[in-house]
Coordinates of N, CA and C in Angstrom, one line a residue:
R1 N 0.7 -1.4 -0.2 CA -0.1 0.6 0.0 C 0.7 0.6 0.1
K2 N 1.8 1.2 0.3 CA 2.8 2.5 0.9 C 3.6 2.7 -0.1
V3 N 4.3 1.9 -0.9 CA 5.1 1.8 -2.7 C 4.4 1.9 -3.6
A4 N 2.8 1.4 -3.4 CA 2.6 1.2 -4.7 C 2.6 2.7 -5.5
D5 N 2.3 3.7 -5.5 CA 2.5 4.9 -6.1 C 3.9 5.2 -6.6
R6 N 4.9 4.4 -6.1 CA 6.2 4.4 -6.2 C 7.4 3.7 -7.1
C7 N 7.0 2.4 -6.8 CA 7.4 1.5 -7.8 C 6.3 0.5 -8.2
K8 N 6.8 -0.6 -9.4 CA 6.0 -1.8 -9.9 C 6.0 -2.5 -8.2
I9 N 5.1 -3.4 -8.6 CA 5.1 -4.8 -7.8 C 4.5 -5.8 -8.2
S10 N 5.1 -6.7 -8.0 CA 4.8 -8.0 -8.9 C 4.3 -8.7 -7.2
I11 N 3.5 -9.3 -7.5 CA 3.1 -10.9 -6.8 C 3.0 -12.1 -7.1
G12 N 4.2 -13.0 -6.7 CA 4.2 -14.3 -6.4 C 4.1 -15.6 -5.6
G13 N 3.5 -16.5 -5.7 CA 3.2 -17.4 -4.7 C 3.4 -18.5 -5.1
N14 N 4.0 -19.3 -4.9 CA 4.0 -20.9 -4.7 C 2.7 -21.4 -4.0
F15 N 1.6 -23.1 -5.0 CA 0.9 -23.6 -3.7 C 1.7 -25.2 -4.7
D16 N 0.2 -25.6 -3.9 CA 0.8 -27.1 -4.1 C -0.6 -27.6 -4.5
E17 N -0.7 -29.0 -4.2 CA -2.1 -29.5 -4.3 C -3.4 -29.8 -3.5
A18 N -3.0 -29.0 -2.3 CA -3.5 -28.9 -1.0 C -4.2 -27.7 -0.7
S19 N -3.1 -26.4 -1.6 CA -3.6 -24.7 -1.4 C -3.8 -24.5 -2.6
A20 N -3.9 -25.0 -3.8 CA -4.1 -24.4 -5.1 C -5.4 -23.7 -4.7
G21 N -6.4 -24.7 -4.0 CA -8.0 -24.4 -4.3 C -8.5 -23.3 -3.7
S22 N -7.2 -22.2 -2.9 CA -7.5 -21.1 -2.0 C -7.1 -20.0 -2.9
Y23 N -6.2 -20.2 -3.9 CA -5.7 -19.3 -4.6 C -6.7 -18.4 -5.4
P24 N -7.9 -18.6 -5.9 CA -9.2 -17.6 -6.1 C -9.3 -17.4 -4.8
A25 N -10.0 -17.2 -4.1 CA -10.2 -16.9 -2.6 C -9.1 -15.4 -2.7
L26 N -7.4 -15.6 -2.6 CA -6.5 -15.1 -2.2 C -6.6 -14.3 -3.8
L27 N -7.3 -14.6 -4.8 CA -7.3 -13.1 -5.9 C -8.4 -12.5 -5.4
D28 N -9.2 -12.9 -5.2 CA -10.4 -11.9 -4.4 C -10.3 -10.6 -3.8
Y29 N -9.9 -10.9 -2.7 CA -8.7 -10.5 -1.9 C -7.7 -9.3 -2.2
L30 N -7.6 -9.6 -3.1 CA -6.6 -8.5 -3.7 C -6.9 -7.7 -5.1
R31 N -8.0 -8.1 -5.4 CA -8.8 -7.7 -6.3 C -10.1 -6.5 -5.3
E32 N -10.0 -6.6 -4.0 CA -11.0 -5.5 -3.1 C -10.0 -4.3 -2.8
Q33 N -8.3 -4.6 -2.9 CA -7.4 -3.6 -2.5 C -7.5 -2.0 -3.2
E34 N -7.2 -1.5 -2.6 CA -6.3 0.4 -3.4 C -5.5 -0.3 -4.2
F35 N -4.3 -0.9 -4.1 CA -3.8 -1.3 -5.0 C -3.7 -1.9 -6.0
A36 N -4.8 -2.7 -6.1 CA -4.8 -3.9 -7.0 C -5.0 -3.4 -9.0
D37 N -5.5 -1.9 -9.0 CA -4.9 -2.0 -10.1 C -3.6 -1.5 -11.0
K38 N -3.2 -1.2 -9.4 CA -1.6 -0.6 -9.5 C -0.5 -1.9 -9.7
L39 N -0.8 -3.2 -10.1 CA 0.5 -4.6 -9.8 C 0.7 -4.7 -11.4
A40 N 2.2 -4.6 -11.6 CA 2.3 -5.0 -12.6 C 2.2 -6.7 -13.0
K41 N 2.4 -7.5 -12.8 CA 2.0 -9.4 -12.5 C 1.8 -9.6 -11.0
V42 N 0.6 -10.9 -11.2 CA 0.4 -11.6 -10.4 C 0.6 -13.3 -11.2
A43 N 1.5 -13.8 -10.5 CA 1.7 -15.3 -10.9 C 1.7 -16.8 -9.5
F44 N 1.9 -17.4 -10.0 CA 1.6 -18.4 -9.3 C 2.6 -19.8 -10.2
K45 N 3.2 -20.5 -9.0 CA 4.1 -22.1 -9.7 C 3.7 -23.0 -8.5
P46 N 4.3 -24.1 -8.8 CA 4.5 -25.5 -8.0 C 5.2 -25.2 -7.2
I47 N 5.2 -25.4 -5.6 CA 6.5 -26.3 -4.6 C 7.3 -26.7 -5.4
I48 N 8.2 -27.2 -5.8 CA 9.2 -28.3 -5.8 C 9.0 -28.8 -4.7
R49 N 8.5 -30.9 -4.2 CA 9.1 -31.5 -2.9 C 9.5 -32.3 -3.2
E50 N 10.5 -32.9 -4.2 CA 10.4 -34.2 -4.4 C 12.0 -34.2 -4.3
T51 N 13.1 -35.0 -3.3 CA 14.3 -35.0 -2.9 C 15.0 -35.6 -4.2
P52 N 16.2 -35.2 -4.1 CA 17.4 -35.9 -5.5 C 17.5 -37.0 -5.3
K53 N 17.7 -37.9 -6.4 CA 18.1 -38.5 -6.2 C 19.1 -39.2 -6.0
T54 N 20.0 -39.7 -5.2 CA 21.3 -39.9 -4.9 C 21.9 -41.2 -5.9
P55 N 23.1 -41.2 -6.1 CA 23.9 -42.3 -6.6 C 24.1 -43.2 -5.4
K56 N 24.4 -44.2 -6.0 CA 24.7 -45.5 -5.2 C 25.6 -45.3 -4.8
G57 N 25.9 -45.7 -3.5 CA 27.1 -44.8 -2.3 C 27.7 -43.9 -1.9
L58 N 26.7 -42.4 -2.4 CA 26.8 -41.7 -1.8 C 25.5 -41.5 -0.8
I59 N 26.4 -40.2 0.5 CA 26.0 -40.2 1.1 C 24.9 -38.7 0.7
P60 N 23.3 -38.6 1.0 CA 22.8 -37.4 0.4 C 23.1 -36.6 1.3
L61 N 23.6 -35.2 1.2 CA 23.0 -34.1 2.6 C 22.1 -32.9 2.0
T62 N 22.0 -32.2 2.5 CA 21.2 -31.2 2.3 C 21.9 -29.7 3.4
V63 N 21.6 -29.0 2.3 CA 22.3 -27.2 2.8 C 21.2 -27.1 3.6
V64 N 21.6 -26.6 5.4 CA 20.9 -26.3 6.6 C 21.8 -25.1 7.1
D65 N 20.5 -24.0 7.6 CA 20.9 -22.6 8.1 C 21.5 -23.7 9.6
G66 N 22.4 -22.1 10.9 CA 22.5 -22.8 11.6 C 21.6 -23.2 12.7
S67 N 20.1 -23.3 12.3 CA 19.4 -24.0 13.6 C 19.2 -25.8 12.9
G68 N 19.8 -25.5 11.5 CA 19.1 -27.1 11.2 C 18.0 -27.0 10.1
K69 N 17.6 -25.9 9.9 CA 16.7 -25.7 8.5 C 17.3 -25.7 7.6
P70 N 16.0 -26.4 6.6 CA 17.2 -26.4 5.2 C 16.6 -25.4 4.8
L71 N 17.6 -25.1 3.4 CA 18.1 -23.7 3.1 C 17.4 -23.7 1.4
G72 N 16.0 -23.1 1.5 CA 16.2 -23.6 -0.1 C 16.2 -22.2 -1.0
G73 N 16.5 -22.7 -2.5 CA 16.9 -21.4 -3.3 C 15.6 -20.1 -3.6
T74 N 16.0 -19.1 -3.9 CA 15.2 -17.7 -3.7 C 14.6 -17.4 -4.7
C75 N 14.3 -18.6 -6.0 CA 13.8 -18.6 -7.1 C 12.2 -17.9 -6.8
M76 N 12.4 -16.5 -7.8 CA 11.1 -15.9 -7.4 C 10.8 -15.3 -8.6
T77 N 11.2 -16.0 -10.0 CA 10.8 -15.2 -11.8 C 10.1 -15.0 -11.5
A78 N 9.0 -15.9 -11.0 CA 7.0 -15.7 -11.5 C 6.5 -14.3 -11.0
A79 N 7.7 -13.5 -10.2 CA 7.3 -12.2 -9.9 C 8.1 -10.8 -10.9
G80 N 8.6 -11.6 -11.7 CA 9.1 -10.7 -12.6 C 8.0 -9.7 -13.1
T81 N 8.3 -8.5 -13.8 CA 8.0 -7.8 -14.5 C 7.8 -8.0 -16.0
G82 N 9.0 -8.5 -16.3 CA 8.7 -9.1 -17.9 C 8.5 -9.4 -18.4
T83 N 8.4 -10.0 -19.7 CA 7.5 -11.0 -20.4 C 8.3 -12.4 -20.6
T84 N 9.5 -12.3 -20.2 CA 10.2 -13.5 -20.7 C 10.8 -14.0 -18.7
S85 N 10.2 -13.3 -18.4 CA 11.1 -13.7 -16.8 C 10.4 -14.7 -15.8
A86 N 9.1 -15.5 -15.5 CA 8.9 -16.2 -15.1 C 9.4 -17.8 -15.8
C87 N 9.9 -18.1 -15.1 CA 10.1 -19.6 -14.7 C 8.8 -20.7 -15.2
T88 N 8.7 -21.9 -16.2 CA 7.8 -22.7 -15.9 C 7.4 -23.5 -14.7
G89 N 6.1 -24.0 -14.5 CA 6.3 -24.9 -13.2 C 6.9 -26.4 -13.0
C90 N 6.4 -27.0 -12.1 CA 7.3 -28.3 -11.9 C 6.5 -29.3 -11.2
N91 N 6.7 -30.1 -11.1 CA 5.6 -31.4 -10.3 C 4.8 -32.0 -11.0
G92 N 4.7 -31.2 -12.2 CA 4.2 -31.6 -13.5 C 2.0 -31.5 -13.1
L93 N 2.0 -30.1 -12.0 CA 0.9 -29.5 -12.2 C 0.1 -28.5 -13.1
D94 N 0.4 -28.9 -14.6 CA 0.2 -28.7 -15.4 C -1.1 -27.9 -15.6
D95 N -2.1 -28.8 -15.2 CA -4.0 -28.4 -15.4 C -3.8 -27.1 -14.1
T96 N -3.2 -27.6 -12.9 CA -3.8 -26.6 -11.7 C -2.7 -24.8 -12.2
M97 N -1.4 -25.3 -13.2 CA -1.2 -23.8 -13.6 C -1.7 -23.3 -14.5
S98 N -2.4 -24.1 -15.4 CA -3.4 -23.4 -16.6 C -4.6 -22.7 -15.5
F99 N -5.0 -23.7 -14.4 CA -6.3 -22.6 -13.9 C -6.3 -21.7 -13.3
L100 N -4.9 -21.8 -12.7 CA -4.5 -20.4 -12.1 C -5.0 -19.3 -12.8
R101 N -3.7 -19.5 -13.7 CA -3.7 -18.6 -14.5 C -4.7 -17.9 -15.2
E102 N -5.7 -18.7 -15.9 CA -7.2 -18.4 -15.6 C -7.9 -17.7 -15.6
E103 N -8.0 -17.9 -13.7 CA -8.7 -18.0 -12.2 C -7.8 -16.1 -12.6
T104 N -6.1 -15.7 -12.5 CA -6.0 -14.7 -12.0 C -6.4 -13.5 -13.4
K105 N -6.5 -13.9 -14.7 CA -6.9 -13.0 -15.8 C -8.4 -12.8 -15.4
R106 N -8.8 -14.0 -15.0 CA -10.4 -13.3 -15.1 C -10.7 -12.5 -13.3
H107 N -10.0 -12.7 -13.2 CA -9.6 -11.2 -11.9 C -8.8 -9.9 -12.3
G108 N -8.6 -9.7 -13.2 CA -8.3 -8.9 -14.1 C -7.2 -8.4 -13.8
F109 N -6.1 -9.2 -13.3 CA -4.8 -9.0 -12.9 C -3.8 -9.3 -14.0
P110 N -2.9 -8.7 -14.5 CA -1.5 -9.3 -15.1 C -0.9 -10.4 -15.0
T111 N -1.2 -11.2 -15.7 CA -0.1 -12.7 -15.7 C 0.7 -12.9 -16.6
V112 N 1.7 -14.4 -16.4 CA 2.4 -14.9 -18.1 C 1.0 -15.2 -18.7
D113 N 1.3 -15.8 -19.6 CA 0.6 -15.9 -21.0 C 0.5 -18.3 -20.5
G114 N 1.8 -18.1 -20.3 CA 1.7 -19.4 -20.1 C 2.8 -20.2 -21.2
V115 N 3.0 -19.2 -22.5 CA 4.2 -19.5 -23.9 C 5.0 -18.8 -23.4
H116 N 5.5 -17.1 -23.3 CA 6.5 -17.1 -22.3 C 7.0 -17.1 -21.4
M117 N 7.1 -17.9 -21.0 CA 7.6 -17.9 -19.8 C 9.4 -18.2 -19.3
G118 N 9.8 -17.7 -20.6 CA 10.9 -18.1 -20.5 C 12.1 -17.6 -21.6
P119 N 13.3 -18.5 -21.8 CA 14.0 -19.1 -20.8 C 14.4 -18.4 -19.9
C120 N 14.8 -19.1 -18.6 CA 15.0 -18.5 -17.2 C 16.4 -17.5 -17.8
E121 N 16.5 -16.4 -16.9 CA 17.4 -15.9 -17.0 C 19.5 -16.9 -16.9
L122 N 19.1 -18.3 -16.2 CA 20.2 -18.7 -15.9 C 21.2 -18.9 -16.9
H123 N 20.2 -19.0 -18.4 CA 20.9 -18.7 -19.7 C 21.4 -17.2 -20.2
R124 N 21.0 -16.6 -19.8 CA 21.9 -15.2 -19.7 C 23.1 -15.0 -19.3
R125 N 23.7 -14.6 -20.6 CA 25.5 -14.6 -19.8 C 25.5 -13.7 -18.4
H126 N 25.1 -12.8 -17.9 CA 25.8 -11.6 -17.6 C 24.0 -10.9 -16.7
A127 N 23.7 -12.6 -16.0 CA 22.7 -12.8 -15.1 C 22.9 -13.3 -13.9
Y128 N 22.7 -12.6 -12.9 CA 23.6 -13.9 -11.4 C 22.4 -12.8 -10.7
T129 N 22.3 -13.9 -9.9 CA 21.9 -13.4 -8.3 C 22.7 -13.3 -7.2
I130 N 22.7 -12.6 -6.4 CA 24.1 -12.3 -5.3 C 23.3 -13.0 -4.1
N131 N 23.5 -13.6 -3.1 CA 23.0 -13.6 -1.7 C 23.7 -12.9 -1.0
P132 N 23.2 -12.7 0.9 CA 23.1 -11.9 1.5 C 24.7 -12.0 1.8
E133 N 25.8 -12.9 1.1 CA 26.9 -13.6 1.7 C 27.5 -12.7 0.5
G134 N 27.0 -12.0 -0.5 CA 27.8 -11.8 -1.9 C 28.2 -12.6 -3.4
S135 N 27.5 -13.8 -2.5 CA 27.9 -15.3 -3.8 C 26.8 -15.1 -4.7
L136 N 28.1 -15.2 -5.7 CA 26.9 -15.1 -7.2 C 26.1 -16.5 -7.5
Y137 N 25.4 -16.8 -8.6 CA 24.7 -17.7 -8.5 C 24.4 -17.5 -9.7
A138 N 24.8 -18.8 -11.4 CA 23.2 -18.4 -12.2 C 21.8 -19.0 -12.3
C139 N 21.7 -19.8 -10.7 CA 20.5 -19.4 -11.1 C 19.6 -18.8 -9.9
P140 N 19.0 -19.0 -9.4 CA 17.9 -18.2 -8.2 C 17.9 -19.1 -7.5
G141 N 17.3 -20.4 -8.1 CA 16.6 -21.3 -7.0 C 18.2 -22.2 -6.4
F142 N 19.1 -21.9 -6.2 CA 21.1 -22.5 -5.7 C 21.2 -22.2 -4.8
T143 N 20.8 -20.6 -4.9 CA 21.2 -19.3 -3.8 C 21.3 -20.1 -2.2
G144 N 20.6 -21.4 -2.1 CA 20.9 -21.7 -0.8 C 22.2 -22.9 -0.7
D145 N 22.7 -23.6 -1.8 CA 23.6 -24.3 -2.0 C 25.2 -23.7 -2.4
A146 N 25.6 -23.6 -1.1 CA 27.3 -22.6 -1.7 C 28.4 -23.2 -2.6
T147 N 28.0 -24.4 -3.2 CA 28.4 -25.5 -4.1 C 28.3 -25.2 -5.4
Q148 N 27.4 -24.2 -5.2 CA 26.3 -24.0 -6.8 C 26.8 -22.5 -7.2
S149 N 27.9 -22.0 -6.3 CA 28.0 -20.7 -6.4 C 29.6 -20.3 -7.2
V150 N 29.5 -19.5 -8.2 CA 30.2 -19.5 -9.6 C 30.6 -17.7 -9.2
G151 N 30.6 -17.7 -8.1 CA 31.8 -16.1 -8.2 C 31.1 -15.2 -6.7
H152 N 32.2 -14.5 -6.4 CA 31.9 -13.3 -5.7 C 31.8 -11.7 -6.0
I153 N 30.5 -11.3 -5.4 CA 30.9 -10.1 -6.0 C 32.1 -9.1 -5.8
D154 N 32.7 -9.2 -4.9 CA 34.1 -9.0 -3.8 C 34.9 -8.8 -5.4
A155 N 35.7 -9.9 -6.0 CA 36.1 -10.4 -7.3 C 35.4 -9.6 -8.6
L156 N 35.1 -8.4 -8.3 CA 34.4 -8.1 -9.7 C 34.7 -6.7 -9.8
G157 N 35.1 -6.2 -10.4 CA 35.8 -4.5 -10.3 C 36.9 -4.3 -10.2
A158 N 37.2 -2.9 -10.6 CA 38.5 -2.8 -9.9 C 39.1 -2.5 -8.3
G159 N 37.7 -2.4 -7.2 CA 38.3 -2.2 -6.2 C 38.1 -4.1 -5.6
A160 N 38.2 -5.3 -6.2 CA 38.6 -6.3 -5.7 C 39.9 -6.5 -4.5
S161 N 39.1 -7.0 -3.9 CA 40.6 -7.1 -3.0 C 41.3 -7.9 -3.2
A162 N 42.7 -8.3 -2.7 CA 43.8 -9.3 -3.8 C 43.3 -10.9 -2.8
K163 N 42.6 -11.0 -2.2 CA 41.9 -12.2 -1.6 C 41.1 -12.6 -2.2
A164 N 40.2 -12.0 -2.3 CA 39.0 -11.8 -3.4 C 39.0 -12.1 -5.2
S165 N 40.0 -11.6 -5.4 CA 40.8 -11.8 -6.8 C 41.0 -13.0 -7.1
R166 N 41.7 -13.5 -6.2 CA 42.4 -15.1 -6.0 C 41.3 -15.9 -7.0
P167 N 41.8 -17.0 -7.6 CA 40.6 -17.8 -8.1 C 40.1 -18.6 -7.5
D168 N 39.6 -19.0 -7.9 CA 38.4 -20.1 -6.1 C 38.2 -20.7 -7.5
P169 N 38.9 -22.2 -7.4 CA 38.9 -23.5 -8.0 C 37.5 -23.8 -8.0
A170 N 36.9 -24.0 -7.3 CA 35.4 -25.3 -6.7 C 34.3 -23.8 -7.2
R171 N 34.3 -22.6 -7.5 CA 33.5 -21.7 -8.2 C 33.8 -21.8 -9.2
A172 N 35.2 -21.5 -9.7 CA 35.3 -21.9 -11.5 C 35.2 -23.2 -11.9
R173 N 35.0 -24.5 -10.9 CA 34.4 -25.2 -11.5 C 32.8 -25.6 -11.5
A174 N 32.6 -24.8 -10.6 CA 30.5 -24.7 -10.9 C 30.5 -24.1 -11.9
A175 N 31.1 -23.1 -12.0 CA 30.5 -22.0 -13.1 C 30.6 -23.1 -14.8
A176 N 31.7 -23.7 -14.8 CA 32.1 -24.1 -15.8 C 31.0 -25.6 -16.6
E177 N 30.2 -25.8 -15.0 CA 29.0 -26.9 -14.9 C 28.0 -25.7 -15.8
W178 N 27.8 -25.0 -15.1 CA 26.6 -23.9 -15.8 C 26.7 -23.3 -17.0
D179 N 28.6 -23.1 -17.6 CA 28.3 -23.0 -18.8 C 27.8 -23.9 -19.8
V180 N 27.7 -25.2 -19.8 CA 28.2 -26.4 -20.9 C 26.2 -26.6 -20.6
L181 N 25.6 -26.3 -19.6 CA 23.8 -26.6 -19.1 C 23.5 -26.1 -20.7
A182 N 22.5 -27.6 -21.0 CA 22.1 -27.1 -22.5 C 20.9 -28.3 -22.4
P183 N 19.7 -28.6 -21.3 CA 19.1 -29.4 -21.6 C 18.5 -29.7 -22.5
W184 N 17.9 -28.5 -23.1 CA 16.9 -28.5 -24.4 C 17.5 -29.4 -25.5
K185 N 18.7 -29.9 -25.5 CA 19.5 -30.6 -26.7 C 18.7 -32.1 -26.7
S186 N 18.3 -32.6 -25.3 CA 17.5 -33.9 -25.8 C 16.4 -33.9 -26.1
C187 N 15.6 -32.2 -26.9 CA 13.9 -32.2 -26.9 C 13.6 -32.5 -27.9
G188 N 14.6 -32.7 -28.9 CA 14.1 -32.8 -29.8 C 14.1 -31.8 -31.0
D189 N 13.1 -31.9 -31.8 CA 12.4 -30.7 -32.3 C 11.1 -30.0 -31.3
C190 N 11.0 -29.7 -30.9 CA 10.3 -29.1 -29.8 C 10.2 -27.5 -30.4
A191 N 8.4 -27.5 -30.3 CA 8.5 -26.2 -30.9 C 8.6 -25.0 -29.7
F192 N 8.6 -25.6 -28.6 CA 8.8 -24.2 -27.3 C 10.4 -24.5 -26.5
I193 N 11.1 -24.8 -27.1 CA 12.7 -25.1 -27.4 C 13.0 -23.2 -26.9
P194 N 12.6 -22.6 -27.9 CA 12.8 -21.0 -27.5 C 12.5 -20.8 -26.5
V195 N 11.4 -21.0 -25.5 CA 10.8 -20.4 -24.2 C 10.6 -21.1 -23.5
C196 N 11.3 -22.4 -23.5 CA 11.5 -23.7 -22.5 C 13.3 -23.7 -21.6
A197 N 13.8 -23.8 -23.3 CA 15.5 -24.1 -22.7 C 15.5 -25.4 -22.5
G198 N 14.5 -26.4 -22.2 CA 14.5 -27.8 -21.6 C 14.4 -27.6 -20.0
G199 N 13.2 -26.5 -19.5 CA 12.7 -26.4 -18.0 C 13.4 -25.9 -17.7
C200 N 13.0 -26.0 -16.2 CA 13.3 -26.0 -15.0 C 14.8 -26.6 -14.1
S201 N 15.6 -25.9 -14.1 CA 17.3 -26.5 -13.5 C 16.7 -26.7 -12.2
V202 N 16.0 -26.1 -11.4 CA 16.4 -26.9 -10.2 C 15.1 -28.0 -10.0
A203 N 13.8 -27.7 -10.4 CA 12.8 -29.1 -10.9 C 13.9 -30.5 -11.3
S204 N 14.3 -30.1 -12.2 CA 15.9 -31.2 -13.2 C 16.6 -31.9 -11.9
H205 N 17.2 -30.9 -11.2 CA 17.8 -31.5 -10.3 C 17.2 -32.3 -8.8
T206 N 15.9 -31.4 -8.8 CA 15.3 -32.2 -7.4 C 14.5 -33.0 -7.7
E207 N 14.0 -33.1 -8.5 CA 13.2 -34.2 -9.1 C 13.7 -35.6 -9.9
L208 N 14.9 -34.8 -10.7 CA 15.6 -36.2 -11.4 C 16.8 -36.3 -10.9
G209 N 17.6 -35.5 -10.4 CA 18.6 -35.4 -9.5 C 19.5 -35.4 -10.4
S210 N 19.5 -34.2 -12.0 CA 20.4 -33.8 -12.5 C 20.0 -32.7 -13.7
M211 N 20.4 -31.5 -13.2 CA 20.2 -30.2 -13.5 C 20.4 -30.0 -15.1
H212 N 20.9 -31.3 -15.8 CA 21.5 -31.2 -17.0 C 19.8 -32.1 -17.9
M213 N 19.2 -32.6 -17.5 CA 17.7 -33.5 -17.9 C 17.0 -32.3 -18.2
P214 N 16.3 -32.8 -19.6 CA 15.2 -31.6 -19.6 C 14.4 -31.7 -18.5
N215 N 13.2 -30.5 -18.1 CA 12.0 -31.0 -17.2 C 11.2 -30.4 -17.7
C216 N 10.1 -31.3 -18.3 CA 9.2 -30.9 -19.5 C 7.8 -30.8 -18.8
H217 N 7.6 -29.2 -19.7 CA 6.1 -29.7 -19.0 C 5.1 -28.9 -20.2
K218 N 5.2 -29.7 -20.9 CA 4.9 -29.1 -23.1 C 3.1 -28.7 -22.4
P219 N 2.6 -30.1 -21.8 CA 1.3 -29.8 -22.0 C 1.0 -28.1 -21.4
S220 N 1.4 -27.9 -20.2 CA 1.5 -26.3 -19.8 C 1.7 -25.5 -20.8
F221 N 2.7 -25.5 -21.9 CA 2.8 -24.5 -22.5 C 1.2 -24.8 -23.5
E222 N 1.2 -25.7 -23.7 CA 0.2 -26.0 -25.5 C -1.4 -25.8 -25.1
A223 N -1.1 -25.5 -23.4 CA -2.7 -24.5 -23.0 C -2.5 -23.3 -22.9
G224 N -1.1 -22.8 -22.7 CA -1.5 -22.1 -23.3 C -1.3 -21.1 -24.2
V225 N -1.2 -22.1 -25.7 CA -1.4 -21.4 -27.2 C -2.9 -21.6 -27.4
F226 N -3.4 -22.5 -26.4 CA -4.6 -22.7 -26.3 C -5.6 -20.8 -26.2
A227 N -5.0 -20.7 -25.0 CA -5.8 -19.7 -24.2 C -5.2 -18.5 -24.8
L228 N -4.1 -18.5 -26.1 CA -4.2 -16.9 -26.1 C -4.6 -17.1 -28.0
A229 N -5.1 -18.7 -28.1 CA -5.8 -18.0 -29.4 C -7.1 -18.0 -29.1
R230 N -7.9 -18.3 -27.9 CA -9.5 -18.0 -27.9 C -9.1 -16.7 -27.4
E231 N -8.1 -15.9 -27.3 CA -8.0 -14.4 -26.5 C -8.5 -13.5 -28.4
A232 N -7.6 -14.2 -28.3 CA -6.6 -13.4 -30.6 C -8.5 -13.7 -31.5
A233 N -9.2 -14.6 -31.0 CA -10.3 -15.2 -31.7 C -11.4 -14.5 -30.7
A234 N -11.4 -14.2 -29.8 CA -12.6 -12.6 -29.2 C -12.0 -11.4 -29.3
N235 N -11.1 -11.5 -29.3 CA -10.6 -9.4 -29.6 C -11.1 -9.5 -31.0
A236 N -10.3 -10.5 -32.3 CA -11.4 -9.9 -33.5 C -12.7 -10.4 -34.0
A237 N -13.4 -10.8 -33.6 CA -14.6 -11.4 -33.0 C -15.8 -9.5 -33.4

């Protein structure tokens, strides 16, 4: 309420099977607020719950904070204001994604169109997420995992300290792995590759055990195409 007249505001939310049904009521509440017409975007995406598949012989590790609570990533790209900022959904909840997208539009809020949902910023050479300690990440969803850091902000620019400017082998290895990330190479001639690029790397890592594998949500993209076609036909009538 206090900043709606001063900057763009986007609202992003994460849902699962149990909570998705309550989101229309949330949209009703937002529609009643005085800042409703000032929202740049409202978008929802699923929660990733599955644990990674652990190779035989390895002990699974979970990054935790000082209290023992798991550190989740900070991927909130669904709250972005651009047309290519929101990553696609996870967990196969494509029908629910389509339902919430249509409900959001029905309530009069700008949202993703279901097609132009990427590719994720991790495929942009100079796009990084910076965590509170200054570590750089190619993907915002991995900011809770120190092993995925590709650099540190102190090592950038003329003011970098001598210590920070020394090469960091671990970060160099992580950066090299992100540089070769190309899950779409397994997607054949899929027409959605330009806006998907193989899907969400966080979902692939969590659900499939490797971020190099494609995480396919083609039904969600197809539903988005149908919705755009219906809108175009209605506007032409």
